[in-house]
Amino acid sequence: MKPDLFQAPDYYNIDDLLSEEHKLIRDSAREWVKRDVSPIIEDYAQRAEFPKQIINGLAEIGAFGPYIPEEFGGAGLDQISYGLIMQEIERGDSGVRSTASVQSSLVMYPIYAYGSEEQRKKYLPKLASGEWMGSFGLTEPNHGSNPGGMETNFKDKSDHYLLNGAKMWISNAPFCNVAVVWAKNEEGRIHGLIVERGMEGFSTPETHNKWSLRASATGELIFDNVKVPKENLLPNKSGLGAPLGCLDSARYGIAWGAIGAAMDCYDTALRYAKEREQFGKPIAQFQLQQKKLAEMITEITKAQLLAWRLGTLKNEGKATSAQISMAKRNNVDMALKIAREARQILGGMGISGDYSIMRHMMNLESVVTYEGSHDIHLLITGLDITGLNGFK
Ligand code: TGC
Ligand code: FAD
């Protein structure tokens, strides 16, 4: 891959809306991505392998539990800082951001928000340092957009729970030490259980043949009569709202992360268009290419403002699930469209691994589907503004 020459676009002086601490956190994540992710990521994506050596670095920049209090090993930061870290990581690769999102918002968050004091003390510091990695099992072979229909279940066997079922499309599954798994009890109520690697009957086969998120490990979680200790049930919240509450936090991070991928595609295309000459002129001088670049920076700027405002609402505890859903949908859609246009600006070079654009584009095809597909998020906004449920 070519050297990382990234220069972040900031057309509306969004930096003026950030505190000195925000900028410091953002810049240290940016430097880390340039130094430790950009030089290796294309190779790992081509080989469809997660670069495990970056786990320590992710922990050091505060990417594991940015907003989890310091007493549990988290970074104790605000929501804008969390967003900025996700933006910078996804500027490098959506798969690396996936690993951080899952660890923070889908594993640490539910243990912090719904777990017992013992669970928080046992798991959170190890997850924050990257000593343990986690995965989040909600999606099943027959239940993706409609997780409420899940079949994974557990029975009360008096001194333990007996867990059966299967989850699929699970990020981090192949190497996770712990999995937060959503399953129904005998009354059909959804609960979260912490399942640890090594429990008999628990396996995590890897999913191969992905054309997207190739630098992220995806797999299944299979439970064949797994005996789960009773103290591993998350005691403080149950029902579908429990996993959906985690998704709110992860979707918020994705709304920021997608901006990073879009910024990288725009920056690469702008530089290339100014350098590449055809018909005796830089292609950046042709109006058709300028239209593409002008629309890209406009959409990135709108997405930055949306994410920043959502972050301030989240800091005040006022952001609604529907507002988060809108930002996830808009910003991922924006990034995917920009990746496709940017690839065209590079002509044939756009498909080469010498540039990051094609990798971003392929990655974003997963991001637009996971954490609620684009259609599901349209329906969430539709329900919010009309009061009428278009899902069922
Ligand atoms: P519905 O009846 O609407 O709601 C059931 C209960 O949940 C509450 N609720 C929420 N609570 C917190 N946050 C939210 N965002 C919530 N949305 C709903 C709701 O109030 C209700 O509570 P209660 O007390 O009345 O029971 O549920 P539904 O079955 O109609 O489904 C609604 C729908 C379709 C929006 C939801 O199921 C959905 O979001 N589906 C998409 C599934 C999804 O996003 N899966 C993601 C899997 S994880 C993943 O993709 C990780 S990728 C990781 C990475 O690599 O980054
Ligand atoms: P389906 O639900 O079958 O949807 C198929 C199509 O139908 C979509 O276009 C959808 O928009 C549309 N559709 C569905 N319902 C409706 C409706 N009511 N109205 C209109 N259209 C509808 N899950 C986890 O639990 N944990 C993870 O870590 C995780 N990581 C993932 C990593 C990757 C790389 C991928 C690809 C997925 C991951 N997922 C994970 C799963 C992801 O959340 C699901 O793929 C997603 O929720 C969609 O579910 P599905 O694939 O079953 O599609």
Short mmCIF file of C-alpha atoms and ligand atoms in Angstrom, two decimals:
data_model
loop_
_atom_site.label_atom_id
_atom_site.label_comp_id
_atom_site.label_asym_id
_atom_site.label_seq_id
_atom_site.Cartn_x
_atom_site.Cartn_y
_atom_site.Cartn_z
CA MET A 1 0.00 0.00 0.00
CA LYS A 2 1.11 3.58 -0.69
CA PRO A 3 2.36 5.69 2.27
CA ASP A 4 -0.45 7.17 4.38
CA LEU A 5 -0.58 10.87 3.41
CA PHE A 6 -4.01 11.47 4.99
CA GLN A 7 -5.02 15.04 5.72
CA ALA A 8 -8.34 15.37 7.52
CA PRO A 9 -10.90 17.62 5.84
CA ASP A 10 -12.55 20.20 8.11
CA TYR A 11 -14.52 22.46 5.79
CA TYR A 12 -16.71 24.05 8.48
CA ASN A 13 -14.03 24.41 11.19
CA ILE A 14 -15.60 21.63 13.25
CA ASP A 15 -12.37 21.66 15.28
CA ASP A 16 -13.64 24.90 16.87
CA LEU A 17 -16.48 22.85 18.40
CA LEU A 18 -14.02 20.49 20.09
CA SER A 19 -12.20 20.96 23.39
CA GLU A 20 -8.41 20.76 23.63
CA GLU A 21 -8.85 17.33 25.25
CA HIS A 22 -11.01 16.12 22.35
CA LYS A 23 -8.37 17.22 19.85
CA LEU A 24 -5.57 15.59 21.84
CA ILE A 25 -7.46 12.28 22.01
CA ARG A 26 -8.37 12.47 18.31
CA ASP A 27 -4.82 13.31 17.26
CA SER A 28 -3.24 10.52 19.27
CA ALA A 29 -5.67 8.01 17.71
CA ARG A 30 -4.89 9.50 14.28
CA GLU A 31 -1.15 9.15 14.78
CA TRP A 32 -1.53 5.59 16.01
CA VAL A 33 -3.58 4.62 12.94
CA LYS A 34 -0.97 6.18 10.65
CA ARG A 35 1.87 4.39 12.40
CA ASP A 36 0.44 0.99 13.34
CA VAL A 37 -2.60 0.34 11.13
CA SER A 38 -2.09 1.90 7.69
CA PRO A 39 1.20 0.13 6.90
CA ILE A 40 -0.15 -3.36 7.58
CA ILE A 41 -3.92 -3.32 7.06
CA GLU A 42 -4.09 -3.95 3.32
CA ASP A 43 -1.96 -7.06 3.68
CA TYR A 44 -4.13 -8.44 6.51
CA ALA A 45 -7.32 -7.64 4.58
CA GLN A 46 -5.98 -9.42 1.48
CA ARG A 47 -5.12 -12.45 3.64
CA ALA A 48 -8.47 -12.22 5.48
CA GLU A 49 -6.78 -12.13 8.87
CA PHE A 50 -7.31 -9.94 11.93
CA PRO A 51 -4.02 -8.27 12.99
CA LYS A 52 -3.94 -9.34 16.63
CA GLN A 53 -0.79 -7.33 17.31
CA ILE A 54 -2.83 -4.08 17.27
CA ILE A 55 -4.90 -5.07 20.32
CA ASN A 56 -2.47 -3.42 22.77
CA GLY A 57 -2.44 -0.23 20.70
CA LEU A 58 -6.23 -0.11 20.60
CA ALA A 59 -6.28 -0.39 24.39
CA GLU A 60 -3.63 2.35 24.72
CA ILE A 61 -5.57 4.90 22.64
CA GLY A 62 -8.64 4.25 24.82
CA ALA A 63 -10.62 2.38 22.16
CA PHE A 64 -11.78 -0.32 24.61
CA GLY A 65 -14.42 1.25 26.83
CA PRO A 66 -13.73 4.94 26.14
CA TYR A 67 -16.76 6.03 28.21
CA ILE A 68 -16.56 3.29 30.87
CA PRO A 69 -15.45 4.81 34.21
CA GLU A 70 -11.76 4.61 35.07
CA GLU A 71 -12.43 2.56 38.22
CA PHE A 72 -13.35 -0.33 35.91
CA GLY A 73 -10.35 0.20 33.61
CA GLY A 74 -12.18 2.34 31.03
CA ALA A 75 -10.96 5.72 29.84
CA GLY A 76 -13.77 7.71 31.51
CA LEU A 77 -14.18 9.96 28.45
CA ASP A 78 -17.24 11.72 27.09
CA GLN A 79 -19.27 10.69 24.06
CA ILE A 80 -17.59 13.11 21.62
CA SER A 81 -14.21 11.58 22.51
CA TYR A 82 -15.65 8.11 21.96
CA GLY A 83 -16.95 9.20 18.56
CA LEU A 84 -13.66 10.79 17.53
CA ILE A 85 -11.71 7.63 18.42
CA MET A 86 -14.11 5.54 16.31
CA GLN A 87 -13.78 8.03 13.43
CA GLU A 88 -10.01 7.75 13.43
CA ILE A 89 -9.96 3.96 13.70
CA GLU A 90 -12.45 3.53 10.85
CA ARG A 91 -10.38 5.97 8.79
CA GLY A 92 -7.88 3.11 8.91
CA ASP A 93 -10.32 0.22 8.48
CA SER A 94 -13.95 -0.54 9.36
CA GLY A 95 -12.96 -4.03 10.51
CA VAL A 96 -10.61 -2.64 13.15
CA ARG A 97 -13.34 -0.25 14.28
CA SER A 98 -15.71 -3.24 14.46
CA THR A 99 -13.38 -4.96 16.90
CA ALA A 100 -13.33 -1.85 19.08
CA SER A 101 -17.10 -1.25 18.81
CA VAL A 102 -17.91 -4.79 19.85
CA GLN A 103 -15.47 -4.74 22.75
CA SER A 104 -16.69 -1.36 24.05
CA SER A 105 -20.37 -1.05 23.29
CA LEU A 106 -21.53 -4.62 22.93
CA VAL A 107 -19.46 -6.38 25.60
CA MET A 108 -18.19 -3.84 28.15
CA TYR A 109 -21.33 -1.67 28.03
CA PRO A 110 -23.83 -4.45 28.90
CA ILE A 111 -21.55 -5.77 31.65
CA TYR A 112 -21.23 -2.23 33.01
CA ALA A 113 -24.90 -1.24 32.59
CA TYR A 114 -26.68 -4.55 33.34
CA GLY A 115 -24.04 -6.52 35.25
CA SER A 116 -23.51 -7.17 38.97
CA GLU A 117 -20.66 -5.48 40.84
CA GLU A 118 -18.77 -8.80 40.81
CA GLN A 119 -19.18 -9.13 37.04
CA ARG A 120 -17.98 -5.55 36.49
CA LYS A 121 -14.89 -6.16 38.63
CA LYS A 122 -14.12 -9.53 37.07
CA TYR A 123 -14.48 -8.67 33.38
CA LEU A 124 -14.21 -4.94 32.71
CA PRO A 125 -10.54 -4.27 33.57
CA LYS A 126 -9.38 -7.27 31.51
CA LEU A 127 -11.55 -6.17 28.56
CA ALA A 128 -10.33 -2.57 28.81
CA SER A 129 -6.69 -3.65 28.65
CA GLY A 130 -7.30 -6.07 25.77
CA GLU A 131 -6.11 -9.01 27.87
CA TRP A 132 -9.52 -10.50 27.15
CA MET A 133 -11.48 -9.95 23.97
CA GLY A 134 -15.25 -10.18 23.77
CA SER A 135 -18.00 -10.89 21.26
CA PHE A 136 -21.75 -10.18 21.21
CA GLY A 137 -24.22 -12.83 20.13
CA LEU A 138 -27.61 -11.55 19.04
CA THR A 139 -28.05 -12.53 15.35
CA GLU A 140 -29.06 -16.11 14.55
CA PRO A 141 -29.31 -18.07 11.30
CA ASN A 142 -33.10 -17.51 11.18
CA HIS A 143 -33.29 -14.17 12.99
CA GLY A 144 -31.28 -11.12 11.88
CA SER A 145 -33.39 -7.97 11.56
CA ASN A 146 -35.94 -9.54 13.90
CA PRO A 147 -33.86 -10.60 16.92
CA GLY A 148 -37.00 -10.89 19.07
CA GLY A 149 -37.68 -14.22 17.31
CA MET A 150 -34.44 -15.78 18.61
CA GLU A 151 -34.39 -19.51 19.30
CA THR A 152 -31.28 -19.72 21.52
CA ASN A 153 -32.53 -20.66 24.98
CA PHE A 154 -31.50 -21.63 28.48
CA LYS A 155 -33.09 -23.80 31.13
CA ASP A 156 -32.77 -23.44 34.88
CA LYS A 157 -31.05 -26.59 36.18
CA SER A 158 -31.04 -25.36 39.77
CA ASP A 159 -27.23 -25.03 40.21
CA HIS A 160 -26.53 -23.79 36.63
CA TYR A 161 -28.22 -22.76 33.37
CA LEU A 162 -28.16 -25.08 30.36
CA LEU A 163 -27.66 -23.09 27.15
CA ASN A 164 -28.50 -24.32 23.64
CA GLY A 165 -28.63 -22.64 20.23
CA ALA A 166 -26.45 -20.86 17.71
CA LYS A 167 -25.50 -17.32 16.74
CA MET A 168 -24.03 -16.35 13.39
CA TRP A 169 -22.20 -13.41 11.81
CA ILE A 170 -20.48 -12.65 15.11
CA SER A 171 -17.54 -10.22 15.04
CA ASN A 172 -14.51 -11.30 17.12
CA ALA A 173 -16.08 -14.75 17.70
CA PRO A 174 -13.13 -16.85 16.51
CA PHE A 175 -10.75 -15.42 19.12
CA CYS A 176 -13.02 -14.09 21.87
CA ASN A 177 -12.35 -15.05 25.48
CA VAL A 178 -15.90 -14.14 26.54
CA ALA A 179 -19.20 -13.72 24.71
CA VAL A 180 -22.23 -11.75 25.83
CA VAL A 181 -25.03 -13.98 24.54
CA TRP A 182 -28.73 -13.18 24.33
CA ALA A 183 -31.05 -16.12 24.94
CA LYS A 184 -34.61 -16.84 26.07
CA ASN A 185 -35.49 -18.44 29.39
CA GLU A 186 -38.28 -20.99 29.79
CA GLU A 187 -40.87 -18.19 29.90
CA GLY A 188 -39.54 -16.75 26.62
CA ARG A 189 -37.94 -13.69 28.29
CA ILE A 190 -34.62 -12.52 26.77
CA HIS A 191 -31.59 -12.36 29.10
CA GLY A 192 -27.88 -11.75 28.65
CA LEU A 193 -25.40 -14.45 29.70
CA ILE A 194 -21.62 -14.23 29.86
CA VAL A 195 -20.18 -17.34 28.23
CA GLU A 196 -16.46 -18.03 28.58
CA ARG A 197 -14.17 -19.86 26.16
CA GLY A 198 -13.42 -23.28 27.56
CA MET A 199 -16.95 -23.99 28.78
CA GLU A 200 -17.81 -27.46 27.54
CA GLY A 201 -20.09 -27.46 24.47
CA PHE A 202 -19.16 -23.90 23.43
CA SER A 203 -17.44 -23.51 20.04
CA THR A 204 -16.72 -20.57 17.71
CA PRO A 205 -16.08 -21.68 14.10
CA GLU A 206 -14.78 -18.95 11.79
CA THR A 207 -16.83 -17.70 8.83
CA HIS A 208 -14.76 -17.69 5.64
CA ASN A 209 -15.28 -16.40 2.08
CA LYS A 210 -16.11 -12.81 3.07
CA TRP A 211 -15.51 -10.06 0.49
CA SER A 212 -16.02 -7.44 3.19
CA LEU A 213 -14.48 -6.70 6.61
CA ARG A 214 -11.72 -9.12 5.72
CA ALA A 215 -9.41 -7.79 8.45
CA SER A 216 -12.08 -8.53 11.07
CA ALA A 217 -12.63 -12.08 12.29
CA THR A 218 -16.27 -13.19 12.00
CA GLY A 219 -17.69 -16.47 13.21
CA GLU A 220 -20.47 -18.43 14.82
CA LEU A 221 -21.18 -19.05 18.50
CA ILE A 222 -22.49 -22.57 19.02
CA PHE A 223 -23.95 -23.75 22.31
CA ASP A 224 -24.45 -27.46 22.72
CA ASN A 225 -25.71 -28.07 26.26
CA VAL A 226 -23.34 -25.48 27.73
CA LYS A 227 -23.46 -25.33 31.54
CA VAL A 228 -23.35 -21.63 32.39
CA PRO A 229 -22.82 -20.72 36.07
CA LYS A 230 -25.77 -18.83 37.51
CA GLU A 231 -23.55 -15.89 38.45
CA ASN A 232 -22.92 -15.31 34.70
CA LEU A 233 -26.47 -14.05 34.03
CA LEU A 234 -26.64 -10.25 33.66
CA PRO A 235 -29.04 -9.45 36.49
CA ASN A 236 -30.07 -5.84 35.96
CA LYS A 237 -31.96 -5.79 32.67
CA SER A 238 -33.92 -8.27 30.56
CA GLY A 239 -36.18 -8.20 27.49
CA LEU A 240 -35.32 -7.19 23.92
CA GLY A 241 -34.65 -3.64 25.12
CA ALA A 242 -31.46 -4.91 26.82
CA PRO A 243 -29.56 -5.90 23.64
CA LEU A 244 -31.15 -3.02 21.72
CA GLY A 245 -29.79 -0.61 24.35
CA CYS A 246 -26.25 -1.87 23.58
CA LEU A 247 -26.92 -1.35 19.88
CA ASP A 248 -27.71 2.32 20.56
CA SER A 249 -24.19 2.80 21.85
CA ALA A 250 -22.53 0.87 19.01
CA ARG A 251 -24.66 2.55 16.33
CA TYR A 252 -23.60 5.93 17.71
CA GLY A 253 -19.93 4.93 17.34
CA ILE A 254 -20.58 3.76 13.76
CA ALA A 255 -22.15 7.12 12.89
CA TRP A 256 -18.75 8.67 13.68
CA GLY A 257 -16.70 5.80 12.29
CA ALA A 258 -18.29 6.02 8.85
CA ILE A 259 -17.13 9.65 8.62
CA GLY A 260 -13.55 8.40 8.99
CA ALA A 261 -13.91 5.98 6.07
CA ALA A 262 -15.52 8.73 3.96
CA MET A 263 -12.77 11.22 4.83
CA ASP A 264 -10.09 8.76 3.79
CA CYS A 265 -11.79 8.08 0.43
CA TYR A 266 -12.33 11.80 -0.24
CA ASP A 267 -8.77 12.74 0.73
CA THR A 268 -7.30 9.98 -1.44
CA ALA A 269 -9.48 10.92 -4.43
CA LEU A 270 -8.74 14.64 -4.10
CA ARG A 271 -4.98 14.07 -4.02
CA TYR A 272 -5.13 11.63 -6.93
CA ALA A 273 -7.32 13.93 -9.03
CA LYS A 274 -4.88 16.81 -8.62
CA GLU A 275 -1.90 14.65 -9.60
CA ARG A 276 -3.35 12.49 -12.39
CA GLU A 277 -3.33 14.12 -15.82
CA GLN A 278 -5.41 13.20 -18.86
CA PHE A 279 -5.94 15.26 -22.02
CA GLY A 280 -3.05 17.45 -20.82
CA LYS A 281 -4.76 18.56 -17.59
CA PRO A 282 -5.14 17.28 -14.02
CA ILE A 283 -8.42 15.38 -13.94
CA ALA A 284 -9.40 17.59 -10.94
CA GLN A 285 -9.87 20.39 -13.46
CA PHE A 286 -12.71 18.59 -15.26
CA GLN A 287 -16.12 19.71 -14.06
CA LEU A 288 -17.48 16.16 -13.75
CA GLN A 289 -14.72 15.25 -11.30
CA GLN A 290 -15.14 18.54 -9.40
CA LYS A 291 -18.85 17.80 -9.02
CA LYS A 292 -18.01 14.47 -7.39
CA LEU A 293 -15.45 16.05 -5.03
CA ALA A 294 -17.69 19.03 -4.18
CA GLU A 295 -20.59 16.74 -3.29
CA MET A 296 -18.30 14.54 -1.20
CA ILE A 297 -17.02 17.36 1.00
CA THR A 298 -20.57 18.71 1.36
CA GLU A 299 -21.88 15.34 2.56
CA ILE A 300 -18.91 14.78 4.88
CA THR A 301 -19.46 18.22 6.44
CA LYS A 302 -23.17 17.53 7.00
CA ALA A 303 -22.33 14.15 8.55
CA GLN A 304 -19.73 15.73 10.85
CA LEU A 305 -22.29 18.23 12.12
CA LEU A 306 -24.90 15.50 12.63
CA ALA A 307 -22.44 13.38 14.62
CA TRP A 308 -21.22 16.29 16.71
CA ARG A 309 -24.77 17.39 17.60
CA LEU A 310 -25.73 13.81 18.43
CA GLY A 311 -22.65 13.59 20.65
CA THR A 312 -23.67 16.69 22.59
CA LEU A 313 -27.18 15.27 23.03
CA LYS A 314 -25.67 11.99 24.20
CA ASN A 315 -23.41 13.80 26.67
CA GLU A 316 -26.54 15.44 28.10
CA GLY A 317 -28.33 12.07 28.23
CA LYS A 318 -30.92 13.36 25.75
CA ALA A 319 -30.18 11.41 22.53
CA THR A 320 -33.09 9.15 21.55
CA SER A 321 -32.69 5.72 19.91
CA ALA A 322 -34.38 7.10 16.80
CA GLN A 323 -31.92 10.01 16.58
CA ILE A 324 -29.00 7.58 16.87
CA SER A 325 -30.58 5.36 14.22
CA MET A 326 -30.87 8.29 11.79
CA ALA A 327 -27.19 9.21 12.19
CA LYS A 328 -26.06 5.60 11.68
CA ARG A 329 -28.13 5.25 8.53
CA ASN A 330 -27.26 8.63 7.04
CA ASN A 331 -23.54 8.54 7.73
CA VAL A 332 -22.96 4.97 6.55
CA ASP A 333 -24.98 5.59 3.40
CA MET A 334 -22.98 8.78 2.83
CA ALA A 335 -19.68 6.96 3.28
CA LEU A 336 -20.66 4.11 0.96
CA LYS A 337 -21.70 6.52 -1.80
CA ILE A 338 -18.47 8.48 -1.38
CA ALA A 339 -16.38 5.30 -1.53
CA ARG A 340 -18.08 4.31 -4.80
CA GLU A 341 -17.57 7.77 -6.35
CA ALA A 342 -13.99 8.04 -5.09
CA ARG A 343 -13.17 4.69 -6.63
CA GLN A 344 -14.32 5.98 -9.99
CA ILE A 345 -12.11 9.07 -9.71
CA LEU A 346 -9.10 6.76 -9.45
CA GLY A 347 -10.10 4.94 -12.63
CA GLY A 348 -8.43 1.53 -12.85
CA MET A 349 -6.21 2.40 -9.91
CA GLY A 350 -9.36 2.53 -7.79
CA ILE A 351 -9.56 -1.23 -7.66
CA SER A 352 -5.93 -1.65 -6.54
CA GLY A 353 -4.88 -2.48 -3.01
CA ASP A 354 -2.27 0.25 -3.41
CA TYR A 355 -5.09 2.58 -2.34
CA SER A 356 -7.54 2.16 0.54
CA ILE A 357 -10.74 3.05 -1.34
CA MET A 358 -11.86 -0.35 -2.60
CA ARG A 359 -11.24 -1.88 0.85
CA HIS A 360 -13.35 0.86 2.47
CA MET A 361 -16.08 0.33 -0.12
CA MET A 362 -16.24 -3.41 0.46
CA ASN A 363 -16.13 -2.93 4.24
CA LEU A 364 -18.99 -0.44 4.17
CA GLU A 365 -21.19 -3.04 2.47
CA SER A 366 -21.19 -4.83 5.84
CA VAL A 367 -21.48 -1.66 7.90
CA VAL A 368 -24.62 -0.65 6.00
CA THR A 369 -26.19 -4.01 6.96
CA TYR A 370 -24.99 -4.75 10.48
CA GLU A 371 -26.22 -2.98 13.60
CA GLY A 372 -29.57 -2.70 11.78
CA SER A 373 -29.76 -2.58 8.00
CA HIS A 374 -30.36 0.65 6.09
CA ASP A 375 -34.00 -0.40 5.56
CA ILE A 376 -34.53 -1.16 9.25
CA HIS A 377 -33.23 2.30 10.17
CA LEU A 378 -35.54 3.93 7.60
CA LEU A 379 -38.41 2.11 9.29
CA ILE A 380 -37.25 3.23 12.75
CA THR A 381 -37.44 6.87 11.58
CA GLY A 382 -40.72 6.13 9.82
CA LEU A 383 -42.21 4.76 13.03
CA ASP A 384 -40.85 7.67 15.06
CA ILE A 385 -42.38 10.36 12.85
CA THR A 386 -45.69 8.68 11.99
CA GLY A 387 -46.34 6.56 15.07
CA LEU A 388 -47.16 3.71 12.68
CA ASN A 389 -45.13 0.46 12.74
CA GLY A 390 -43.92 -0.42 9.23
CA PHE A 391 -41.94 -3.50 10.35
CA LYS A 392 -44.74 -5.96 10.78
P1 TGC B 1 -39.88 -3.44 19.73
O1 TGC B 1 -41.21 -3.99 20.12
O2 TGC B 1 -39.84 -2.18 18.92
O3 TGC B 1 -38.99 -3.22 21.00
C1 TGC B 1 -38.83 -4.21 22.01
C2 TGC B 1 -38.40 -3.54 23.29
O4 TGC B 1 -37.14 -2.89 23.09
C3 TGC B 1 -37.24 -1.47 23.30
N1 TGC B 1 -36.39 -0.82 22.29
C4 TGC B 1 -35.21 -0.30 22.59
N2 TGC B 1 -34.56 -0.18 23.77
C5 TGC B 1 -33.34 0.41 23.74
N3 TGC B 1 -32.77 0.83 22.61
C6 TGC B 1 -33.38 0.72 21.40
N4 TGC B 1 -32.77 1.12 20.29
C7 TGC B 1 -34.66 0.13 21.36
N5 TGC B 1 -35.55 -0.16 20.37
C8 TGC B 1 -36.60 -0.75 20.97
C9 TGC B 1 -38.73 -1.17 23.10
O5 TGC B 1 -39.11 -0.01 23.78
C10 TGC B 1 -39.36 -2.42 23.69
O6 TGC B 1 -39.29 -2.33 25.10
P2 TGC B 1 -40.46 -2.94 26.02
O7 TGC B 1 -40.06 -2.59 27.40
O8 TGC B 1 -41.72 -2.27 25.54
O9 TGC B 1 -40.45 -4.41 25.74
O10 TGC B 1 -39.07 -4.60 18.99
P3 TGC B 1 -39.30 -5.28 17.59
O11 TGC B 1 -39.22 -6.75 17.81
O12 TGC B 1 -40.50 -4.71 16.90
O13 TGC B 1 -37.97 -4.85 16.77
C11 TGC B 1 -37.66 -3.54 16.52
C12 TGC B 1 -36.43 -3.43 15.60
C13 TGC B 1 -36.71 -4.05 14.25
C14 TGC B 1 -36.15 -1.95 15.40
C15 TGC B 1 -35.21 -4.10 16.25
O14 TGC B 1 -35.40 -5.41 16.47
C16 TGC B 1 -33.93 -3.87 15.48
O15 TGC B 1 -33.26 -2.88 15.74
N6 TGC B 1 -33.53 -4.80 14.56
C17 TGC B 1 -32.21 -4.75 13.94
C18 TGC B 1 -31.35 -5.81 14.56
C19 TGC B 1 -29.93 -5.37 14.72
O16 TGC B 1 -29.60 -4.19 14.66
N7 TGC B 1 -29.07 -6.31 14.99
C20 TGC B 1 -27.70 -6.00 15.24
C21 TGC B 1 -26.94 -7.21 15.73
S1 TGC B 1 -25.41 -6.80 16.48
C22 TGC B 1 -24.43 -6.35 15.21
O17 TGC B 1 -24.80 -6.23 14.10
C23 TGC B 1 -23.04 -6.08 15.58
S2 TGC B 1 -22.01 -5.64 14.27
C24 TGC B 1 -20.71 -5.29 15.24
C25 TGC B 1 -19.60 -4.66 14.60
O18 TGC B 1 -18.76 -5.42 14.07
O19 TGC B 1 -19.48 -3.39 14.69
P1 FAD B 2 -32.27 -10.14 7.18
O1 FAD B 2 -32.84 -9.74 8.47
O2 FAD B 2 -32.61 -11.47 6.63
O3 FAD B 2 -32.62 -9.01 6.10
C1 FAD B 2 -32.47 -9.23 4.69
C2 FAD B 2 -33.03 -8.00 3.97
O4 FAD B 2 -34.42 -7.84 4.30
C3 FAD B 2 -32.33 -6.71 4.40
O5 FAD B 2 -32.16 -5.87 3.27
C4 FAD B 2 -33.31 -6.06 5.37
O6 FAD B 2 -33.20 -4.65 5.36
C5 FAD B 2 -34.65 -6.52 4.78
N1 FAD B 2 -35.70 -6.55 5.79
C6 FAD B 2 -35.77 -7.31 6.93
N2 FAD B 2 -36.89 -7.04 7.62
C7 FAD B 2 -37.54 -6.08 6.92
C8 FAD B 2 -38.76 -5.35 7.13
N3 FAD B 2 -39.53 -5.56 8.22
N4 FAD B 2 -39.12 -4.45 6.21
C9 FAD B 2 -38.35 -4.21 5.12
N5 FAD B 2 -37.20 -4.86 4.87
C10 FAD B 2 -36.80 -5.77 5.75
N6 FAD B 2 -24.66 -9.72 14.66
C11 FAD B 2 -24.40 -9.89 15.98
O7 FAD B 2 -25.29 -10.24 16.76
N7 FAD B 2 -23.15 -9.69 16.47
C12 FAD B 2 -22.11 -9.31 15.68
O8 FAD B 2 -20.98 -9.12 16.17
C13 FAD B 2 -22.34 -9.16 14.29
N8 FAD B 2 -21.31 -8.87 13.45
C14 FAD B 2 -21.52 -8.87 12.10
C15 FAD B 2 -20.43 -8.76 11.23
C16 FAD B 2 -20.63 -8.84 9.86
C17 FAD B 2 -19.45 -8.78 8.93
C18 FAD B 2 -21.95 -8.95 9.33
C19 FAD B 2 -22.19 -8.98 7.84
C20 FAD B 2 -23.02 -9.05 10.18
C21 FAD B 2 -22.83 -9.04 11.58
N9 FAD B 2 -23.89 -9.24 12.47
C22 FAD B 2 -23.66 -9.38 13.81
C23 FAD B 2 -25.22 -9.53 11.95
C24 FAD B 2 -26.00 -8.32 11.45
O9 FAD B 2 -26.46 -7.55 12.52
C25 FAD B 2 -27.16 -8.83 10.58
O10 FAD B 2 -26.59 -9.30 9.38
C26 FAD B 2 -28.19 -7.75 10.32
O11 FAD B 2 -28.87 -7.39 11.50
C27 FAD B 2 -29.21 -8.18 9.25
O12 FAD B 2 -29.70 -9.45 9.51
P2 FAD B 2 -29.70 -10.57 8.34
O13 FAD B 2 -28.34 -10.61 7.75
O14 FAD B 2 -30.26 -11.81 8.91
O15 FAD B 2 -30.66 -9.99 7.22
#
